[in-house]
Amino acid sequence: MPVSPGSCACKIWSDRLLLCWSLPLVGQDYLEILSSWYCSFGKCCETGDCRIANNITGLELDLSRRLHGQHLAKDVILKAVQGFLETPQPEKALALSFHGWSGTGKNFVARMIADHLYRDGLKSECVKVFISLFHFPHPKYVDLYKVQLKKQISETVQLCKQSLFIFDEAEKLHSGLLDAIKPYVDHYDSIDEVDYRRSIFLFLSNIGGNIINQVTLDFWRAGRAREEITMEYLEQHLRLELLESTDGGFAHSHLLEENLIDFFVPFLPLENRHVKLCVRDAFLARSLPYTEEVLDEVVRMMVFIPEEKLFSAQGTFLPSHLVNDDSCRRGCPAACTDDDAQFG
């Protein structure tokens, strides 16, 4: 509907675009082009940028309903992200380091954060994902990778003031690349007149998984619930393992040595009951019928360790034929944590 000159009417278009325009509406394609162009100036969205959603309520609900067995991760991530977004002028970029076995939900949560902070999720031009051995496979090209990485970070932040950078397999990043990242998460007002303090950096790593699993197992053997594990208790053990780690340069990088990681987020090993919930979510996501017997049968096909058969050896990675879904080649879609499905 046309509006009077000098006024701006904002409405939802196709349930996802916030349309602001003062000309007659002609054709959906035309409108989407106009609305995207207009909204790029940030004049019609609460966040100041229509690409940015910052749906904290949705993130909280998703963490509560879909991330199973991770009470520490739920609490730390929500408080960290919400606190950062609500700070008018952060002192530095937010840096979170996710630690734990494969399949426990690190990639899943990274995707969840992208989905709720950005309209287009991982496909947003404000989000960049780097997988160590995929994007930086050859050590002899580290100098070239450093130039390319700095360029991508700089261009993304200039394009989107609130940007998200995800580094998967962080323990395999070359020390030179970690040094290249450091200035962007340090306490600088700007670098080459570009302000990076509204950016978010996520580092996903398997380092620390052994001590996280051992602490969880010790609590179980002592007859204590895993929910009794506190962040304060586990973090001191996690930091010690990181300092003693010989796996890659991440554990001994300036990021850790200079305390530039704001929060270390532990992902606990998953028990039978958590995997079962994930399998249930898989069926629900596909609107497939299931019974408790079917869920139990799927879980029985997985490997559990140690001798008590307590923790899933592959986290929530399930053979794809068990839930018959081509969109996730392996892994439970409720926590579809394999790298190929998420970031490939």
Short mmCIF file of C-alpha atoms in Angstrom, two decimals:
data_model
loop_
_atom_site.label_atom_id
_atom_site.label_comp_id
_atom_site.label_asym_id
_atom_site.label_seq_id
_atom_site.Cartn_x
_atom_site.Cartn_y
_atom_site.Cartn_z
CA MET A 1 0.00 0.00 0.00
CA PRO A 2 1.46 3.42 -0.96
CA VAL A 3 2.21 5.85 1.84
CA SER A 4 2.46 9.59 1.96
CA PRO A 5 5.73 11.29 1.03
CA GLY A 6 8.21 11.61 3.85
CA SER A 7 6.74 8.66 5.79
CA CYS A 8 7.99 5.09 6.02
CA ALA A 9 5.74 2.05 6.37
CA CYS A 10 7.36 -1.11 7.72
CA LYS A 11 5.77 -4.52 7.33
CA ILE A 12 6.75 -8.16 7.21
CA TRP A 13 7.08 -9.40 3.65
CA SER A 14 6.92 -13.18 3.10
CA ASP A 15 7.44 -13.72 6.84
CA ARG A 16 11.11 -12.86 6.71
CA LEU A 17 11.81 -9.48 5.14
CA LEU A 18 11.03 -6.27 6.91
CA LEU A 19 9.80 -4.05 4.09
CA CYS A 20 10.07 -0.29 4.29
CA TRP A 21 9.20 1.73 1.22
CA SER A 22 7.20 4.74 0.15
CA LEU A 23 6.40 3.77 -3.44
CA PRO A 24 3.58 1.65 -4.91
CA LEU A 25 4.28 -2.07 -4.48
CA VAL A 26 4.82 -3.79 -7.82
CA GLY A 27 5.80 -7.46 -7.97
CA GLN A 28 7.35 -9.64 -5.28
CA ASP A 29 10.79 -9.87 -6.88
CA TYR A 30 10.92 -6.11 -7.31
CA LEU A 31 9.85 -5.60 -3.73
CA GLU A 32 12.39 -8.01 -2.33
CA ILE A 33 15.17 -6.22 -4.18
CA LEU A 34 13.98 -2.85 -2.95
CA SER A 35 13.45 -4.02 0.62
CA SER A 36 16.86 -5.68 0.82
CA TRP A 37 18.49 -2.55 -0.57
CA TYR A 38 16.63 -0.22 1.75
CA CYS A 39 17.12 -2.38 4.81
CA SER A 40 20.83 -2.56 4.13
CA PHE A 41 20.96 1.01 5.41
CA GLY A 42 19.64 -0.22 8.75
CA LYS A 43 16.71 2.20 8.97
CA CYS A 44 13.88 -0.21 9.61
CA CYS A 45 15.17 -2.85 12.00
CA GLU A 46 15.64 -2.85 15.76
CA THR A 47 19.19 -4.12 15.36
CA GLY A 48 20.03 -1.41 12.83
CA ASP A 49 20.74 -4.06 10.19
CA CYS A 50 18.05 -6.27 8.67
CA ARG A 51 20.55 -9.09 8.22
CA ILE A 52 20.92 -9.29 11.98
CA ALA A 53 18.14 -10.85 14.08
CA ASN A 54 19.70 -11.25 17.57
CA ASN A 55 16.81 -13.46 18.67
CA ILE A 56 17.99 -14.27 22.20
CA THR A 57 14.57 -15.68 23.16
CA GLY A 58 14.74 -18.13 20.27
CA LEU A 59 18.31 -19.10 21.15
CA GLU A 60 17.32 -19.75 24.76
CA LEU A 61 14.39 -21.94 23.70
CA ASP A 62 16.49 -23.89 21.21
CA LEU A 63 19.24 -24.51 23.74
CA SER A 64 16.65 -25.67 26.25
CA ARG A 65 14.69 -27.95 23.92
CA ARG A 66 17.24 -29.31 21.47
CA LEU A 67 20.62 -29.44 23.22
CA HIS A 68 20.56 -32.52 25.43
CA GLY A 69 22.86 -33.29 28.35
CA GLN A 70 24.77 -30.01 28.30
CA HIS A 71 23.65 -27.94 31.29
CA LEU A 72 26.96 -26.08 31.50
CA ALA A 73 27.09 -25.17 27.82
CA LYS A 74 23.49 -23.95 27.85
CA ASP A 75 24.09 -21.62 30.77
CA VAL A 76 27.50 -20.25 29.76
CA ILE A 77 26.64 -19.67 26.09
CA LEU A 78 23.34 -17.93 26.73
CA LYS A 79 24.79 -15.61 29.38
CA ALA A 80 27.88 -14.86 27.30
CA VAL A 81 26.04 -14.07 24.06
CA GLN A 82 23.21 -12.16 25.69
CA GLY A 83 25.56 -10.13 27.88
CA PHE A 84 27.73 -9.27 24.89
CA LEU A 85 24.82 -8.19 22.68
CA GLU A 86 23.34 -6.05 25.45
CA THR A 87 26.62 -4.20 26.07
CA PRO A 88 26.51 -0.88 24.17
CA GLN A 89 30.28 -0.62 23.76
CA PRO A 90 32.14 -3.92 24.32
CA GLU A 91 35.78 -3.67 25.31
CA LYS A 92 36.70 -6.41 22.84
CA ALA A 93 35.23 -8.98 20.50
CA LEU A 94 33.54 -11.94 22.19
CA ALA A 95 35.69 -15.08 22.02
CA LEU A 96 34.21 -18.43 23.06
CA SER A 97 36.11 -21.71 23.01
CA PHE A 98 34.04 -24.91 22.80
CA HIS A 99 35.69 -28.10 24.08
CA GLY A 100 34.67 -31.75 24.10
CA TRP A 101 34.45 -34.97 22.15
CA SER A 102 33.17 -35.03 18.59
CA GLY A 103 29.40 -35.40 18.41
CA THR A 104 28.62 -33.70 21.72
CA GLY A 105 27.09 -30.59 20.17
CA LYS A 106 29.83 -28.03 19.46
CA ASN A 107 29.02 -27.57 15.77
CA PHE A 108 25.33 -27.86 16.50
CA VAL A 109 25.42 -24.94 18.94
CA ALA A 110 27.61 -22.87 16.62
CA ARG A 111 24.98 -23.27 13.93
CA MET A 112 22.24 -22.50 16.44
CA ILE A 113 23.95 -19.23 17.35
CA ALA A 114 24.23 -18.28 13.68
CA ASP A 115 20.58 -19.15 13.05
CA HIS A 116 19.31 -16.94 15.86
CA LEU A 117 21.68 -14.01 15.46
CA TYR A 118 21.39 -13.72 11.68
CA ARG A 119 18.42 -13.84 9.35
CA ASP A 120 20.15 -16.23 6.95
CA GLY A 121 22.05 -18.26 9.54
CA LEU A 122 25.28 -19.81 8.29
CA LYS A 123 24.49 -18.53 4.80
CA SER A 124 24.56 -14.93 5.99
CA GLU A 125 27.24 -12.71 4.51
CA CYS A 126 27.94 -11.71 8.12
CA VAL A 127 29.01 -15.27 9.06
CA LYS A 128 32.27 -16.96 8.06
CA VAL A 129 33.14 -20.57 8.84
CA PHE A 130 36.67 -21.93 8.65
CA ILE A 131 37.51 -25.64 8.97
CA SER A 132 41.21 -25.98 9.68
CA LEU A 133 42.24 -28.87 7.45
CA PHE A 134 39.80 -27.87 4.71
CA HIS A 135 40.58 -24.17 4.41
CA PHE A 136 44.22 -24.26 5.54
CA PRO A 137 45.48 -27.74 4.53
CA HIS A 138 49.13 -27.05 3.64
CA PRO A 139 51.58 -25.71 6.27
CA LYS A 140 53.90 -24.38 3.56
CA TYR A 141 51.22 -21.90 2.51
CA VAL A 142 50.66 -20.43 5.97
CA ASP A 143 51.87 -16.96 4.95
CA LEU A 144 49.37 -16.91 2.10
CA TYR A 145 46.60 -18.19 4.38
CA LYS A 146 47.37 -15.42 6.88
CA VAL A 147 46.93 -12.74 4.23
CA GLN A 148 43.70 -14.31 3.00
CA LEU A 149 42.31 -14.79 6.51
CA LYS A 150 43.03 -11.21 7.57
CA LYS A 151 41.43 -9.97 4.36
CA GLN A 152 38.28 -12.04 4.92
CA ILE A 153 37.91 -10.93 8.52
CA SER A 154 38.45 -7.29 7.65
CA GLU A 155 36.07 -7.32 4.68
CA THR A 156 33.37 -9.13 6.63
CA VAL A 157 33.49 -6.68 9.55
CA GLN A 158 33.39 -3.72 7.18
CA LEU A 159 30.37 -5.28 5.53
CA CYS A 160 28.67 -6.30 8.80
CA LYS A 161 29.59 -4.53 12.00
CA GLN A 162 28.32 -7.53 14.01
CA SER A 163 30.08 -10.47 12.39
CA LEU A 164 30.43 -14.11 13.44
CA PHE A 165 33.57 -16.15 12.77
CA ILE A 166 33.60 -19.90 13.45
CA PHE A 167 36.88 -21.84 13.52
CA ASP A 168 36.23 -25.58 13.55
CA GLU A 169 39.03 -28.00 14.49
CA ALA A 170 40.77 -25.07 16.18
CA GLU A 171 43.42 -27.36 17.68
CA LYS A 172 44.70 -27.97 14.13
CA LEU A 173 45.16 -24.30 13.26
CA HIS A 174 48.77 -23.36 12.56
CA SER A 175 50.29 -21.06 15.18
CA GLY A 176 50.84 -18.44 12.48
CA LEU A 177 47.12 -18.33 11.76
CA LEU A 178 46.32 -18.03 15.44
CA ASP A 179 48.71 -15.08 15.67
CA ALA A 180 46.91 -13.54 12.71
CA ILE A 181 43.56 -13.84 14.51
CA LYS A 182 44.80 -12.48 17.84
CA PRO A 183 44.60 -8.71 17.10
CA TYR A 184 40.92 -9.00 16.20
CA VAL A 185 39.98 -10.41 19.62
CA ASP A 186 42.35 -8.18 21.60
CA HIS A 187 41.55 -4.93 23.42
CA TYR A 188 41.93 -2.52 20.50
CA ASP A 189 39.55 0.30 19.65
CA SER A 190 40.27 -0.30 15.99
CA ILE A 191 42.73 -1.84 13.57
CA ASP A 192 43.40 0.21 10.44
CA GLU A 193 40.37 2.32 11.39
CA VAL A 194 38.07 -0.72 11.53
CA ASP A 195 36.34 -1.55 14.83
CA TYR A 196 36.16 -5.30 15.54
CA ARG A 197 34.74 -5.10 19.04
CA ARG A 198 31.20 -6.11 18.01
CA SER A 199 32.44 -9.35 16.39
CA ILE A 200 32.03 -12.85 17.80
CA PHE A 201 34.68 -15.55 17.43
CA LEU A 202 33.90 -19.21 18.14
CA PHE A 203 36.71 -21.77 18.41
CA LEU A 204 35.65 -25.43 18.33
CA SER A 205 38.13 -27.99 19.59
CA ASN A 206 38.41 -31.58 20.77
CA ILE A 207 41.17 -30.55 23.19
CA GLY A 208 40.02 -31.02 26.76
CA GLY A 209 37.62 -33.79 25.86
CA ASN A 210 39.51 -36.37 27.91
CA ILE A 211 39.46 -34.41 31.15
CA ILE A 212 35.84 -33.39 30.63
CA ASN A 213 34.92 -37.04 30.17
CA GLN A 214 36.97 -38.12 33.20
CA VAL A 215 35.34 -35.56 35.48
CA THR A 216 31.90 -36.62 34.26
CA LEU A 217 32.75 -40.29 34.81
CA ASP A 218 34.12 -39.60 38.31
CA PHE A 219 30.87 -37.90 39.29
CA TRP A 220 28.86 -40.85 37.98
CA ARG A 221 31.02 -43.39 39.81
CA ALA A 222 30.63 -41.36 43.01
CA GLY A 223 26.85 -41.56 42.62
CA ARG A 224 26.51 -37.86 41.85
CA ALA A 225 24.40 -36.41 39.05
CA ARG A 226 26.22 -34.82 36.13
CA GLU A 227 24.09 -31.73 36.72
CA GLU A 228 26.07 -31.24 39.97
CA ILE A 229 29.22 -30.51 37.94
CA THR A 230 29.88 -26.79 38.20
CA MET A 231 31.63 -24.53 35.75
CA GLU A 232 34.11 -23.45 38.42
CA TYR A 233 35.10 -27.03 39.19
CA LEU A 234 35.41 -28.20 35.60
CA GLU A 235 37.09 -25.09 34.21
CA GLN A 236 40.14 -25.43 36.44
CA HIS A 237 40.66 -29.00 35.19
CA LEU A 238 40.06 -27.92 31.59
CA ARG A 239 42.56 -25.06 31.78
CA LEU A 240 45.17 -27.44 33.20
CA GLU A 241 44.74 -29.89 30.34
CA LEU A 242 44.97 -27.06 27.81
CA LEU A 243 48.25 -25.91 29.31
CA GLU A 244 49.65 -29.45 29.21
CA SER A 245 48.35 -30.27 25.73
CA THR A 246 50.76 -31.09 22.93
CA ASP A 247 47.98 -31.24 20.31
CA GLY A 248 48.52 -28.34 17.92
CA GLY A 249 49.28 -24.71 18.67
CA PHE A 250 45.89 -23.55 19.93
CA ALA A 251 46.50 -24.59 23.52
CA HIS A 252 49.75 -22.60 23.60
CA SER A 253 48.67 -19.67 21.49
CA HIS A 254 48.65 -16.02 22.54
CA LEU A 255 44.87 -16.28 22.60
CA LEU A 256 45.11 -18.42 25.72
CA GLU A 257 48.35 -17.07 27.14
CA GLU A 258 47.01 -13.51 27.14
CA ASN A 259 43.55 -14.53 28.39
CA LEU A 260 41.76 -13.37 25.25
CA ILE A 261 39.27 -16.26 25.36
CA ASP A 262 36.32 -14.95 27.34
CA PHE A 263 34.67 -18.27 28.14
CA PHE A 264 35.76 -21.90 27.88
CA VAL A 265 32.63 -23.94 27.20
CA PRO A 266 32.77 -27.67 28.11
CA PHE A 267 30.58 -30.18 26.28
CA LEU A 268 30.04 -33.28 28.40
CA PRO A 269 29.98 -36.83 26.96
CA LEU A 270 26.47 -38.03 26.14
CA GLU A 271 24.75 -40.88 27.93
CA ASN A 272 22.23 -43.35 26.55
CA ARG A 273 19.29 -41.17 27.63
CA HIS A 274 20.66 -38.11 25.84
CA VAL A 275 21.28 -39.99 22.61
CA LYS A 276 17.74 -41.39 22.82
CA LEU A 277 16.34 -37.86 23.06
CA CYS A 278 18.38 -36.91 20.02
CA VAL A 279 17.02 -39.88 18.08
CA ARG A 280 13.51 -38.87 19.09
CA ASP A 281 14.15 -35.36 17.81
CA ALA A 282 15.34 -36.87 14.54
CA PHE A 283 12.04 -38.62 13.98
CA LEU A 284 10.04 -35.57 15.04
CA ALA A 285 12.00 -33.32 12.69
CA ARG A 286 10.98 -35.57 9.79
CA SER A 287 7.41 -36.10 10.99
CA LEU A 288 8.13 -39.83 11.12
CA PRO A 289 6.25 -42.15 13.48
CA TYR A 290 8.23 -43.87 16.21
CA THR A 291 7.86 -45.93 19.35
CA GLU A 292 9.99 -46.26 22.45
CA GLU A 293 11.06 -49.65 21.13
CA VAL A 294 12.27 -48.11 17.88
CA LEU A 295 14.26 -45.46 19.74
CA ASP A 296 15.83 -48.11 21.97
CA GLU A 297 16.75 -50.21 18.94
CA VAL A 298 18.52 -47.31 17.24
CA VAL A 299 20.47 -46.47 20.40
CA ARG A 300 21.49 -50.13 20.82
CA MET A 301 23.26 -49.94 17.45
CA MET A 302 25.70 -47.37 18.83
CA VAL A 303 28.92 -47.94 20.76
CA PHE A 304 29.14 -46.93 24.42
CA ILE A 305 32.28 -46.73 26.60
CA PRO A 306 34.12 -47.27 28.99
CA GLU A 307 33.54 -50.62 30.68
CA GLU A 308 30.35 -49.27 32.25
CA LYS A 309 29.03 -48.55 28.71
CA LEU A 310 28.02 -45.11 29.89
CA PHE A 311 29.05 -42.63 27.18
CA SER A 312 28.36 -42.70 23.45
CA ALA A 313 31.69 -43.14 21.65
CA GLN A 314 30.49 -41.16 18.64
CA GLY A 315 28.35 -38.64 20.46
CA THR A 316 25.17 -38.13 18.45
CA PHE A 317 26.60 -39.31 15.14
CA LEU A 318 24.07 -41.79 13.81
CA PRO A 319 24.18 -43.79 10.59
CA SER A 320 21.97 -41.82 8.19
CA HIS A 321 19.90 -44.84 7.17
CA LEU A 322 18.59 -45.17 10.72
CA VAL A 323 16.52 -42.03 10.33
CA ASN A 324 16.44 -42.00 6.51
CA ASP A 325 17.30 -38.38 5.80
CA ASP A 326 19.48 -37.21 2.94
CA SER A 327 19.91 -33.72 4.34
CA CYS A 328 22.19 -34.99 7.08
CA ARG A 329 24.49 -37.69 5.79
CA ARG A 330 25.44 -38.77 9.27
CA GLY A 331 24.56 -37.55 12.69
CA CYS A 332 21.38 -36.89 14.60
CA PRO A 333 19.57 -33.97 12.95
CA ALA A 334 18.47 -32.64 16.32
CA ALA A 335 22.16 -32.27 17.02
CA CYS A 336 23.44 -32.71 13.49
CA THR A 337 26.99 -32.16 14.56
CA ASP A 338 29.11 -33.61 11.81
CA ASP A 339 31.20 -31.08 9.95
CA ASP A 340 30.01 -32.08 6.48
CA ALA A 341 26.36 -31.59 7.32
CA GLN A 342 26.91 -28.35 9.16
CA PHE A 343 29.72 -26.49 7.49
CA GLY A 344 30.63 -28.30 4.30
#
